[in-house]
Short mmCIF file of C-alpha atoms in Angstrom, two decimals:
data_model
loop_
_atom_site.label_atom_id
_atom_site.label_comp_id
_atom_site.label_asym_id
_atom_site.label_seq_id
_atom_site.Cartn_x
_atom_site.Cartn_y
_atom_site.Cartn_z
CA MET A 1 0.00 0.00 0.00
CA PRO A 2 2.75 2.55 0.80
CA LYS A 3 4.36 1.69 -2.55
CA ALA A 4 1.06 2.36 -4.35
CA ASP A 5 0.68 5.68 -2.48
CA SER A 6 4.22 6.63 -3.51
CA GLN A 7 3.48 5.88 -7.15
CA THR A 8 0.25 7.86 -6.91
CA LYS A 9 2.13 10.84 -5.49
CA GLN A 10 4.70 10.60 -8.28
CA ARG A 11 1.92 10.55 -10.89
CA ARG A 12 0.33 13.58 -9.27
CA LEU A 13 3.52 15.55 -9.79
CA ILE A 14 2.84 15.56 -13.56
CA SER A 15 -0.70 16.19 -14.76
CA LEU A 16 -2.35 14.14 -17.49
CA PRO A 17 -2.14 16.95 -20.12
CA LEU A 18 1.57 17.26 -19.50
CA ARG A 19 2.03 13.49 -19.68
CA ILE A 20 0.14 13.40 -23.00
CA ALA A 21 2.21 16.33 -24.28
CA PHE A 22 5.44 14.63 -23.24
CA GLY A 23 4.28 11.40 -24.87
CA LEU A 24 3.60 13.17 -28.16
CA VAL A 25 6.93 14.98 -27.95
CA PHE A 26 8.78 11.71 -27.39
CA ALA A 27 6.79 10.08 -30.21
CA THR A 28 7.97 12.90 -32.46
CA ILE A 29 11.55 13.10 -31.26
CA ILE A 30 12.34 9.39 -31.45
CA PRO A 31 11.82 9.11 -35.25
CA LEU A 32 13.70 12.36 -35.73
CA ALA A 33 16.53 11.08 -33.53
CA VAL A 34 16.67 7.94 -35.65
CA THR A 35 16.71 10.17 -38.73
CA LEU A 36 19.57 12.18 -37.28
CA PHE A 37 21.51 9.01 -36.55
CA ILE A 38 20.95 7.68 -40.07
CA THR A 39 21.82 11.07 -41.52
CA GLU A 40 25.06 11.23 -39.58
CA TRP A 41 25.89 7.60 -40.35
CA GLN A 42 24.96 7.40 -44.02
CA THR A 43 24.78 10.94 -45.40
CA GLN A 44 28.47 11.72 -45.20
CA PRO A 45 29.58 8.90 -47.56
CA ILE A 46 26.59 9.48 -49.83
CA LEU A 47 27.23 13.20 -50.08
CA SER A 48 30.92 12.57 -50.60
CA ASP A 49 30.14 10.17 -53.44
CA ARG A 50 27.67 12.59 -54.96
CA ALA A 51 30.13 15.44 -54.71
CA ASN A 52 32.80 13.25 -56.25
CA ASP A 53 30.44 12.24 -59.08
CA ALA A 54 29.54 15.88 -59.68
CA MET A 55 33.21 16.86 -59.76
CA GLN A 56 34.07 14.01 -62.12
CA SER A 57 31.20 14.99 -64.39
CA ASP A 58 32.36 18.60 -64.30
CA ALA A 59 35.97 17.69 -65.07
CA LYS A 60 34.91 15.32 -67.84
CA SER A 61 32.63 17.85 -69.51
CA ARG A 62 35.23 20.61 -69.39
CA VAL A 63 38.00 18.34 -70.70
CA GLU A 64 35.70 17.26 -73.52
CA LEU A 65 34.99 20.90 -74.33
CA ILE A 66 38.72 21.66 -74.40
CA ASP A 67 39.46 18.66 -76.61
CA THR A 68 36.56 19.44 -78.93
CA TYR A 69 37.55 23.08 -79.19
CA LEU A 70 41.22 22.35 -79.94
CA LYS A 71 40.33 19.55 -82.35
CA GLU A 72 38.13 21.93 -84.31
CA ARG A 73 40.96 24.45 -84.46
CA VAL A 74 43.34 21.77 -85.77
CA LEU A 75 40.72 20.89 -88.39
CA ASP A 76 40.58 24.58 -89.35
CA ALA A 77 44.32 24.50 -90.09
CA GLN A 78 44.10 21.18 -91.92
CA THR A 79 41.23 22.53 -94.03
CA ILE A 80 43.27 25.50 -95.20
CA THR A 81 46.18 23.22 -96.11
CA GLN A 82 43.84 21.55 -98.63
CA VAL A 83 43.05 24.81 -100.43
CA ALA A 84 44.56 24.69 -103.94
CA THR A 85 45.65 28.35 -103.97
CA VAL A 86 47.65 27.79 -100.78
CA GLN A 87 49.39 24.75 -102.24
CA GLN A 88 50.05 26.59 -105.53
CA TYR A 89 51.42 29.58 -103.67
CA LEU A 90 53.89 27.48 -101.67
CA ALA A 91 54.85 25.51 -104.79
CA THR A 92 55.65 28.74 -106.69
CA PRO A 93 58.98 30.45 -105.98
CA PRO A 94 58.62 34.05 -104.78
CA ALA A 95 58.32 36.54 -107.67
CA PRO A 96 57.20 39.87 -106.26
CA THR A 97 57.11 41.59 -109.64
CA ASP A 98 55.15 38.84 -111.42
CA PRO A 99 51.44 39.74 -111.72
CA ALA A 100 50.49 36.07 -111.65
CA TYR A 101 52.41 35.67 -108.41
CA GLN A 102 50.74 38.74 -106.94
CA ASP A 103 47.38 37.23 -107.87
CA GLN A 104 48.35 34.04 -106.02
CA VAL A 105 49.25 36.14 -102.99
CA LYS A 106 45.84 37.77 -102.99
CA HIS A 107 44.01 34.46 -103.23
CA THR A 108 46.21 32.93 -100.53
CA VAL A 109 45.56 35.89 -98.20
CA VAL A 110 41.85 35.35 -98.75
CA ALA A 111 42.27 31.67 -97.76
CA LEU A 112 44.18 32.65 -94.61
CA ALA A 113 41.52 35.25 -93.79
CA ALA A 114 38.85 32.57 -94.17
CA GLY A 115 40.66 30.50 -91.58
CA MET A 116 41.09 33.56 -89.37
CA TYR A 117 37.37 34.20 -89.22
CA ARG A 118 36.56 30.68 -88.06
CA ASP A 119 37.28 31.67 -84.46
CA LYS A 120 37.64 35.04 -82.78
CA ASN A 121 40.57 33.86 -80.67
CA TYR A 122 42.93 33.44 -83.63
CA THR A 123 45.67 36.06 -83.62
CA THR A 124 47.67 35.20 -86.80
CA TRP A 125 47.75 32.68 -89.65
CA GLN A 126 51.20 32.08 -91.11
CA LEU A 127 52.56 30.18 -94.13
CA TYR A 128 56.09 28.74 -94.11
CA ASP A 129 58.01 27.00 -96.87
CA SER A 130 59.65 23.62 -96.53
CA LYS A 131 62.78 25.18 -95.05
CA GLY A 132 60.93 26.97 -92.25
CA LYS A 133 61.09 30.42 -93.86
CA ILE A 134 57.96 32.52 -93.54
CA ARG A 135 56.20 33.29 -96.82
CA LEU A 136 52.93 34.97 -95.84
CA TYR A 137 50.83 35.87 -92.79
CA TYR A 138 47.45 37.30 -91.97
CA PRO A 139 46.55 39.84 -90.71
CA THR A 140 49.22 41.49 -92.81
CA THR A 141 49.47 44.25 -90.22
CA THR A 142 50.35 41.85 -87.37
CA ALA A 143 53.77 40.31 -87.72
CA PRO A 144 54.29 36.87 -86.13
CA GLN A 145 56.07 36.96 -82.80
CA PRO A 146 59.26 34.89 -82.54
CA HIS A 147 59.77 32.35 -79.79
CA GLY A 148 63.15 33.43 -78.54
CA LYS A 149 65.54 33.98 -81.43
CA ASP A 150 63.57 31.84 -83.89
CA LEU A 151 60.09 32.13 -85.33
CA VAL A 152 59.75 28.37 -85.18
CA PRO A 153 61.66 26.50 -82.45
CA GLY A 154 63.89 23.78 -83.86
CA HIS A 155 62.10 20.77 -82.34
CA TYR A 156 58.74 21.97 -83.66
CA LEU A 157 60.23 22.56 -87.11
CA ASP A 158 61.55 19.02 -87.18
CA ASN A 159 58.16 17.57 -86.22
CA VAL A 160 56.13 19.52 -88.76
CA LEU A 161 58.60 18.84 -91.59
CA ALA A 162 58.19 15.17 -90.67
CA GLY A 163 54.53 15.56 -91.63
CA GLN A 164 52.99 15.78 -88.13
CA ASP A 165 49.99 17.86 -87.05
CA PHE A 166 50.31 19.06 -83.44
CA ILE A 167 49.73 21.81 -80.95
CA SER A 168 52.65 23.52 -79.25
CA THR A 169 53.16 24.19 -75.58
CA VAL A 170 51.51 27.25 -74.04
CA TYR A 171 53.21 30.62 -74.44
CA PHE A 172 52.63 33.67 -72.29
CA SER A 173 53.29 37.23 -73.37
CA ASN A 174 54.49 39.93 -71.01
CA ASP A 175 50.87 41.02 -70.55
CA SER A 176 49.88 37.45 -69.48
CA LYS A 177 48.09 36.57 -72.71
CA ALA A 178 48.26 32.81 -73.23
CA THR A 179 48.52 31.31 -76.73
CA VAL A 180 49.37 28.06 -78.49
CA ASP A 181 50.62 27.42 -82.02
CA ILE A 182 48.89 24.87 -84.24
CA TYR A 183 51.16 23.30 -86.84
CA ALA A 184 49.83 21.59 -89.96
CA PRO A 185 52.02 20.48 -92.92
CA VAL A 186 51.01 21.49 -96.46
CA LYS A 187 51.46 18.65 -98.94
CA ALA A 188 51.08 18.70 -102.69
CA SER A 189 47.99 17.20 -104.28
CA THR A 190 47.55 15.40 -107.58
CA PRO A 191 45.31 16.86 -110.31
CA GLU A 192 42.67 14.44 -109.08
CA GLY A 193 42.84 16.03 -105.60
CA LYS A 194 44.72 13.23 -103.81
CA THR A 195 47.32 14.27 -101.25
CA THR A 196 50.91 13.19 -101.89
CA ASN A 197 53.83 12.95 -99.51
CA LYS A 198 55.59 15.93 -101.13
CA LEU A 199 55.96 18.59 -98.45
CA LEU A 200 55.44 22.14 -99.75
CA GLY A 201 55.60 23.86 -96.37
CA PHE A 202 53.36 24.25 -93.33
CA ILE A 203 50.80 26.45 -91.67
CA ARG A 204 51.20 27.79 -88.17
CA VAL A 205 48.15 29.23 -86.48
CA THR A 206 48.49 31.21 -83.27
CA LEU A 207 45.42 30.71 -81.07
CA GLY A 208 44.57 32.71 -77.97
CA LEU A 209 43.34 30.65 -75.02
CA ASP A 210 40.92 33.14 -73.50
CA ARG A 211 37.95 30.86 -74.10
CA ILE A 212 39.58 27.95 -72.26
CA TRP A 213 40.98 30.19 -69.54
CA ASP A 214 37.59 31.81 -68.92
CA SER A 215 36.09 28.34 -68.52
CA VAL A 216 38.67 27.49 -65.86
CA LYS A 217 38.17 30.78 -64.04
CA SER A 218 34.42 30.18 -63.84
CA ASP A 219 34.74 26.59 -62.61
CA THR A 220 33.60 27.30 -59.04
CA GLN A 221 30.22 25.57 -58.99
CA ASN A 222 31.36 22.54 -56.95
CA GLY A 223 30.68 24.14 -53.61
CA LYS A 224 32.04 27.02 -51.62
CA GLY A 225 35.82 27.30 -51.99
CA SER A 226 35.99 25.03 -55.04
CA TYR A 227 38.25 25.88 -57.97
CA ALA A 228 40.06 24.37 -60.95
CA PHE A 229 43.43 24.58 -62.66
CA ILE A 230 45.40 23.07 -65.55
CA LEU A 231 48.92 21.67 -65.46
CA ASN A 232 50.90 21.35 -68.68
CA GLU A 233 53.24 18.51 -69.59
CA ASP A 234 55.98 20.03 -67.41
CA GLY A 235 53.83 20.32 -64.26
CA ILE A 236 53.37 24.09 -64.59
CA ARG A 237 50.06 25.76 -63.83
CA ILE A 238 49.03 27.37 -67.08
CA ALA A 239 45.47 28.16 -65.96
CA ASP A 240 43.86 28.61 -62.55
CA THR A 241 40.72 30.04 -61.04
CA ASP A 242 43.06 32.20 -58.96
CA GLN A 243 45.29 34.09 -61.38
CA THR A 244 48.00 34.56 -58.73
CA ARG A 245 48.81 30.84 -58.89
CA VAL A 246 49.38 30.78 -62.66
CA LEU A 247 52.89 29.93 -63.94
CA GLN A 248 54.00 28.07 -60.84
CA ALA A 249 55.62 24.64 -61.10
CA ILE A 250 54.64 21.88 -58.66
CA ASP A 251 58.17 20.45 -58.67
CA THR A 252 61.68 21.33 -59.71
CA LEU A 253 61.88 21.39 -63.51
CA PRO A 254 64.48 19.30 -65.39
CA ALA A 255 67.47 21.22 -66.71
CA ASN A 256 66.55 20.75 -70.39
CA VAL A 257 63.02 22.07 -69.77
CA ARG A 258 64.38 25.11 -67.96
CA GLN A 259 66.72 25.71 -70.90
CA GLU A 260 63.90 25.46 -73.46
CA ILE A 261 61.80 27.90 -71.41
CA THR A 262 64.69 30.34 -71.40
CA ASP A 263 65.58 29.90 -75.08
CA GLU A 264 62.01 30.23 -76.31
CA LYS A 265 60.99 32.91 -73.79
CA ARG A 266 57.84 30.87 -73.26
CA TYR A 267 56.57 32.91 -70.35
CA GLY A 268 57.79 36.37 -71.27
CA ASP A 269 59.70 38.00 -68.47
CA ILE A 270 58.99 35.17 -66.02
CA ASP A 271 62.20 33.19 -65.95
CA PRO A 272 62.93 31.06 -64.06
CA VAL A 273 59.49 29.67 -63.32
CA PRO A 274 58.64 29.81 -59.58
CA VAL A 275 58.40 26.41 -57.91
CA THR A 276 55.85 25.58 -55.19
CA LYS A 277 56.54 21.95 -54.46
CA ASP A 278 53.49 19.76 -54.06
CA PRO A 279 54.44 16.08 -53.62
CA THR A 280 50.82 14.92 -53.83
CA LEU A 281 50.22 16.48 -57.24
CA SER A 282 53.63 15.33 -58.46
CA GLN A 283 52.82 11.77 -57.41
CA HIS A 284 49.48 11.74 -59.24
CA LEU A 285 50.65 13.67 -62.29
CA ARG A 286 51.65 10.47 -64.06
CA ASN A 287 48.08 9.11 -63.82
CA LYS A 288 45.68 9.77 -66.67
CA GLU A 289 42.78 10.33 -64.27
CA ASN A 290 42.38 9.96 -60.57
CA THR A 291 40.27 10.90 -57.57
CA TYR A 292 41.74 11.46 -54.14
CA LYS A 293 41.82 13.68 -51.07
CA ALA A 294 44.83 15.76 -50.17
CA LYS A 295 45.98 18.95 -48.54
CA LEU A 296 47.80 20.85 -51.27
CA ALA A 297 50.71 23.19 -50.82
CA GLY A 298 49.59 26.65 -49.78
CA GLN A 299 46.16 25.41 -48.67
CA SER A 300 44.93 25.27 -45.08
CA GLU A 301 42.39 22.46 -45.48
CA GLU A 302 41.90 19.12 -47.18
CA TYR A 303 40.40 18.99 -50.66
CA GLN A 304 38.54 16.43 -52.71
CA ILE A 305 40.46 16.32 -56.01
CA VAL A 306 39.49 15.00 -59.44
CA GLN A 307 41.98 15.06 -62.30
CA LYS A 308 41.50 14.20 -65.97
CA SER A 309 43.83 14.28 -68.96
CA THR A 310 43.07 15.98 -72.25
CA THR A 311 43.65 14.07 -75.48
CA GLU A 312 44.55 16.88 -77.90
CA VAL A 313 47.24 18.36 -75.68
CA PRO A 314 49.29 16.87 -72.78
CA TRP A 315 47.42 18.77 -70.09
CA LYS A 316 45.89 17.70 -66.77
CA TYR A 317 42.63 19.29 -65.71
CA PHE A 318 42.03 19.43 -61.93
CA VAL A 319 38.77 20.13 -60.11
CA LEU A 320 39.01 20.72 -56.35
CA SER A 321 36.42 21.18 -53.62
CA PRO A 322 37.06 21.51 -49.87
CA VAL A 323 36.09 18.44 -47.88
CA SER A 324 34.50 20.82 -45.38
CA THR A 325 32.10 21.94 -48.10
CA VAL A 326 30.83 18.38 -48.49
CA ASN A 327 30.54 18.07 -44.70
CA ALA A 328 28.82 21.44 -44.55
CA VAL A 329 25.97 20.06 -46.64
CA ALA A 330 25.55 17.17 -44.19
CA ASN A 331 25.81 19.56 -41.23
CA GLN A 332 23.24 21.83 -42.82
CA GLN A 333 20.90 18.87 -43.22
CA LEU A 334 21.59 17.95 -39.60
CA GLN A 335 20.80 21.49 -38.43
CA THR A 336 17.66 21.54 -40.54
CA THR A 337 16.54 18.24 -39.03
CA ILE A 338 17.22 19.54 -35.50
CA ILE A 339 15.21 22.69 -36.18
CA ILE A 340 12.38 20.58 -37.54
CA ALA A 341 12.61 18.40 -34.42
CA PHE A 342 12.28 21.44 -32.12
CA VAL A 343 9.41 22.88 -34.15
CA MET A 344 7.58 19.56 -34.26
CA SER A 345 8.21 19.00 -30.55
CA GLY A 346 6.73 22.40 -29.75
CA LEU A 347 3.70 21.74 -31.92
CA MET A 348 3.23 18.29 -30.39
CA ALA A 349 3.55 19.75 -26.89
CA ILE A 350 0.86 22.35 -27.63
CA ILE A 351 -1.38 19.75 -29.26
CA GLY A 352 -0.75 17.40 -26.34
CA LEU A 353 -1.72 20.08 -23.80
CA PHE A 354 -4.96 20.89 -25.60
CA THR A 355 -5.71 17.21 -26.16
CA GLY A 356 -4.91 16.33 -22.55
CA GLN A 357 -7.09 19.15 -21.26
CA SER A 358 -9.98 18.07 -23.49
CA LEU A 359 -9.58 14.53 -22.18
CA THR A 360 -9.23 15.46 -18.53
CA ARG A 361 -12.24 17.82 -18.37
CA PRO A 362 -14.85 15.01 -18.55
CA ILE A 363 -12.71 12.87 -16.27
CA LEU A 364 -12.47 15.70 -13.75
CA ARG A 365 -16.22 16.27 -13.98
CA ALA A 366 -16.79 12.53 -13.45
CA ALA A 367 -14.36 12.55 -10.54
CA ASN A 368 -16.16 15.52 -8.96
CA SER A 369 -19.52 13.80 -9.48
CA LEU A 370 -18.16 10.64 -7.90
CA ARG A 371 -16.79 12.68 -5.02
CA ASP A 372 -20.22 14.30 -4.52
CA SER A 373 -21.87 10.86 -4.68
CA SER A 374 -19.31 9.55 -2.22
CA ASP A 375 -20.02 12.43 0.14
CA ALA A 376 -23.78 11.88 -0.17
CA LEU A 377 -23.36 8.15 0.39
CA SER A 378 -21.17 8.80 3.41
CA SER A 379 -23.79 11.19 4.80
CA LEU A 380 -26.53 8.61 4.18
CA ALA A 381 -24.46 5.92 5.87
CA SER A 382 -23.95 8.22 8.84
CA ARG A 383 -27.68 8.91 9.13
CA GLN A 384 -28.44 5.19 8.78
CA ARG A 385 -25.95 4.41 11.53
CA ASP A 386 -27.65 6.98 13.80
CA ALA A 387 -31.13 5.64 12.95
CA ALA A 388 -29.98 2.07 13.50
CA THR A 389 -28.56 3.07 16.88
CA GLU A 390 -31.83 4.74 17.93
CA GLN A 391 -33.85 1.80 16.60
CA MET A 392 -31.71 -0.63 18.53
CA TRP A 393 -32.28 1.45 21.69
CA VAL A 394 -36.06 1.34 21.10
CA VAL A 395 -35.92 -2.41 20.51
CA GLU A 396 -33.94 -2.94 23.70
CA SER A 397 -36.43 -0.81 25.70
CA SER A 398 -39.37 -2.68 24.16
CA GLN A 399 -37.76 -6.00 24.99
CA ILE A 400 -37.33 -4.90 28.60
CA GLY A 401 -41.01 -3.75 28.72
CA LEU A 402 -42.08 -7.02 27.12
CA GLN A 403 -40.21 -8.95 29.77
CA SER A 404 -42.02 -6.92 32.48
CA VAL A 405 -45.40 -7.51 30.86
CA GLN A 406 -44.65 -11.19 30.57
CA TYR A 407 -43.69 -11.27 34.23
CA TYR A 408 -46.94 -9.60 35.35
CA THR A 409 -48.95 -11.77 32.99
CA GLU A 410 -47.52 -14.87 34.56
CA ALA A 411 -48.27 -13.41 38.02
CA ILE A 412 -51.89 -12.79 37.04
CA ASN A 413 -52.18 -16.31 35.73
CA THR A 414 -50.72 -17.62 38.94
CA ALA A 415 -53.13 -15.52 41.08
CA ALA A 416 -56.07 -16.52 38.97
CA THR A 417 -55.15 -20.14 39.33
CA GLN A 418 -54.80 -19.82 43.11
CA LEU A 419 -58.09 -17.95 43.26
CA ALA A 420 -59.80 -20.69 41.29
CA ASN A 421 -58.30 -23.28 43.59
CA MET A 422 -59.58 -21.41 46.63
CA ALA A 423 -63.02 -21.22 45.10
CA ASN A 424 -62.99 -24.92 44.54
CA SER A 425 -61.92 -25.46 48.13
CA PHE A 426 -64.70 -23.24 49.38
CA THR A 427 -67.12 -25.17 47.27
CA HIS A 428 -66.15 -28.42 48.88
CA GLN A 429 -66.68 -26.87 52.39
CA LEU A 430 -70.13 -25.56 51.78
CA ASP A 431 -71.67 -27.81 54.41
CA GLN A 432 -69.71 -26.08 57.04
CA LEU A 433 -70.42 -22.46 55.89
CA ASP A 434 -73.52 -20.34 55.43
CA GLN A 435 -74.41 -21.81 52.21
CA GLN A 436 -76.29 -18.97 50.70
CA ARG A 437 -73.78 -16.33 51.30
CA LEU A 438 -70.83 -18.51 50.77
CA ARG A 439 -72.17 -19.70 47.47
CA GLN A 440 -72.61 -16.15 46.34
CA ALA A 441 -69.08 -15.28 47.36
CA ILE A 442 -67.67 -18.26 45.69
CA GLU A 443 -69.57 -17.52 42.52
CA ARG A 444 -68.22 -14.04 42.50
CA VAL A 445 -64.69 -15.33 43.09
CA GLN A 446 -65.09 -17.84 40.32
CA SER A 447 -66.48 -15.21 38.00
CA THR A 448 -63.64 -12.85 38.83
CA SER A 449 -61.04 -15.53 38.46
CA LYS A 450 -62.54 -16.48 35.11
CA TYR A 451 -62.32 -12.89 34.02
CA ILE A 452 -58.71 -12.67 35.23
CA GLU A 453 -57.92 -15.88 33.42
CA ASN A 454 -59.45 -14.55 30.18
CA ALA A 455 -57.61 -11.25 30.57
CA ALA A 456 -54.41 -13.11 31.20
CA GLN A 457 -55.04 -15.15 28.08
CA TYR A 458 -55.60 -11.97 26.03
CA GLN A 459 -52.46 -10.45 27.56
CA ASN A 460 -50.49 -13.55 26.68
CA ASP A 461 -51.70 -13.37 23.05
CA SER A 462 -50.70 -9.70 22.93
CA ASN A 463 -47.33 -10.56 24.38
CA LYS A 464 -46.79 -13.11 21.63
CA LYS A 465 -47.71 -10.56 18.96
CA LEU A 466 -45.42 -7.96 20.59
CA SER A 467 -42.61 -10.49 20.74
CA THR A 468 -43.08 -11.27 17.05
CA ALA A 469 -43.10 -7.53 16.22
CA LEU A 470 -39.96 -7.01 18.27
CA ASN A 471 -38.26 -9.87 16.43
CA VAL A 472 -39.18 -8.35 13.09
CA THR A 473 -38.04 -4.92 14.30
CA ASN A 474 -34.79 -6.43 15.49
CA GLN A 475 -34.22 -8.03 12.08
CA VAL A 476 -34.97 -4.73 10.33
CA THR A 477 -32.60 -2.97 12.70
CA GLU A 478 -29.86 -5.49 11.95
CA GLN A 479 -30.47 -5.08 8.21
CA LEU A 480 -30.38 -1.30 8.63
CA ALA A 481 -27.09 -1.55 10.50
CA SER A 482 -25.74 -3.89 7.81
CA GLY A 483 -26.87 -1.42 5.11
CA ALA A 484 -25.14 1.41 6.93
CA THR A 485 -21.96 -0.66 7.06
CA SER A 486 -22.25 -1.49 3.35
CA ALA A 487 -22.88 2.18 2.53
CA THR A 488 -19.79 3.13 4.51
CA GLU A 489 -17.70 0.58 2.67
CA ALA A 490 -19.13 1.75 -0.70
CA ALA A 491 -18.34 5.36 0.20
CA ALA A 492 -14.77 4.32 1.05
CA GLN A 493 -14.45 2.49 -2.27
CA LEU A 494 -15.80 5.53 -4.17
CA GLU A 495 -13.25 7.66 -2.36
CA GLU A 496 -10.50 5.31 -3.55
CA VAL A 497 -11.84 5.55 -7.14
CA VAL A 498 -11.82 9.34 -6.90
CA LYS A 499 -8.23 9.25 -5.65
CA GLU A 500 -7.21 7.01 -8.55
CA LEU A 501 -8.92 9.31 -11.07
CA ARG A 502 -7.21 12.29 -9.47
CA ALA A 503 -3.91 10.45 -9.72
CA VAL A 504 -4.51 9.77 -13.42
CA VAL A 505 -5.57 13.32 -14.18
CA GLY A 506 -2.94 14.91 -11.99
#
């Protein structure tokens, strides 16, 4: 019983509306807590994979755009090498005073101009003979810029005279304009239009890289802090989202490469090329494509890195995104879920309070009604106990009176019997007494005794009826006392029910 009272007191500390509100809050928080756990456990790898997929897709699409763009520019040069006037011009020795030669020059300039207008980033179109001597260029007002002391570096001249189409390394002017040279050999054709192996010369097209560089500069859509850059075949940054990192090598350059850079003045006044060693990039530079995480030189945090190689030129395209950016997405989702949890908990608490109050009102009314009924029943039981007590007192008094009446009735019967006996005795002694008078006296005694005997008989019958009535009254009194006891017990039970309801409601 004390344990039950203790539990009841504990339940009373928190009312039913609050318990319902807390129950709804817990019912809301538990699924959200599970969601938070799953989010923390599964979201990080999923988001990392998605970010990696997005970065790979971005790198792939941009590398494809670079390859497609450069391939089209090579096709532009190859197309011009097939123009008959260009081939005829290179096959004809220079004759400045010959009108026919001057006519060839005009038609060849038109062909070069046609190539020039294929892309706005072309700077010059140049024609060289088979010995590497320049014959013609367009625009005629823009002279080709030499690479060092030569217009055409020796190793490029050897390759193009061997019949190869290729794109040169990247050159930077003093004003940081990046260009490449596209080389395409010009071979003689038969009258039927078939190309022979006879080399007439070659075309060199200088192409500005603003379109590619602008694409790299704008490659920041892979999250906050993401960027991209391009390394050339020597491990030098030739393009970067941050222009301050351009023309920095990731490792010490070989001596022959440093010499070529100096001889060709590849990067204008920048010589030697600054070196910011990055062992991670150097290690992965030999791979065609790769995905990894690393903290690069000059960076303060770890990055997710995707690299892909171009096919038209020996470049590596890198896309980088801070690992914290990927985690920030998960953390943002976590914060959003927590906010939702608090909002939902508040709503559930409010709903629970209103619901609990709507539930407890009828219960409280029922409890109050039961309490009133219990009070009325207790009052009735009290009155019944008082009435039973008074009734029992009356019964006891009646029983005492009945005993007295019975006593006197028996005395009367005894006297009547004695009187009758005396009369009989007098009757037997008549001979000795005055008969007339004695007979009269005896008759009167007999008559009186008969009357007393009848009265005693009537009194005895009344006593029996009174005794029966007292017995019935006694039984009623006992039943009344029993009913009072039952009413008391029922009132006590109702009181316990009220207490339990109060404990439930709080």
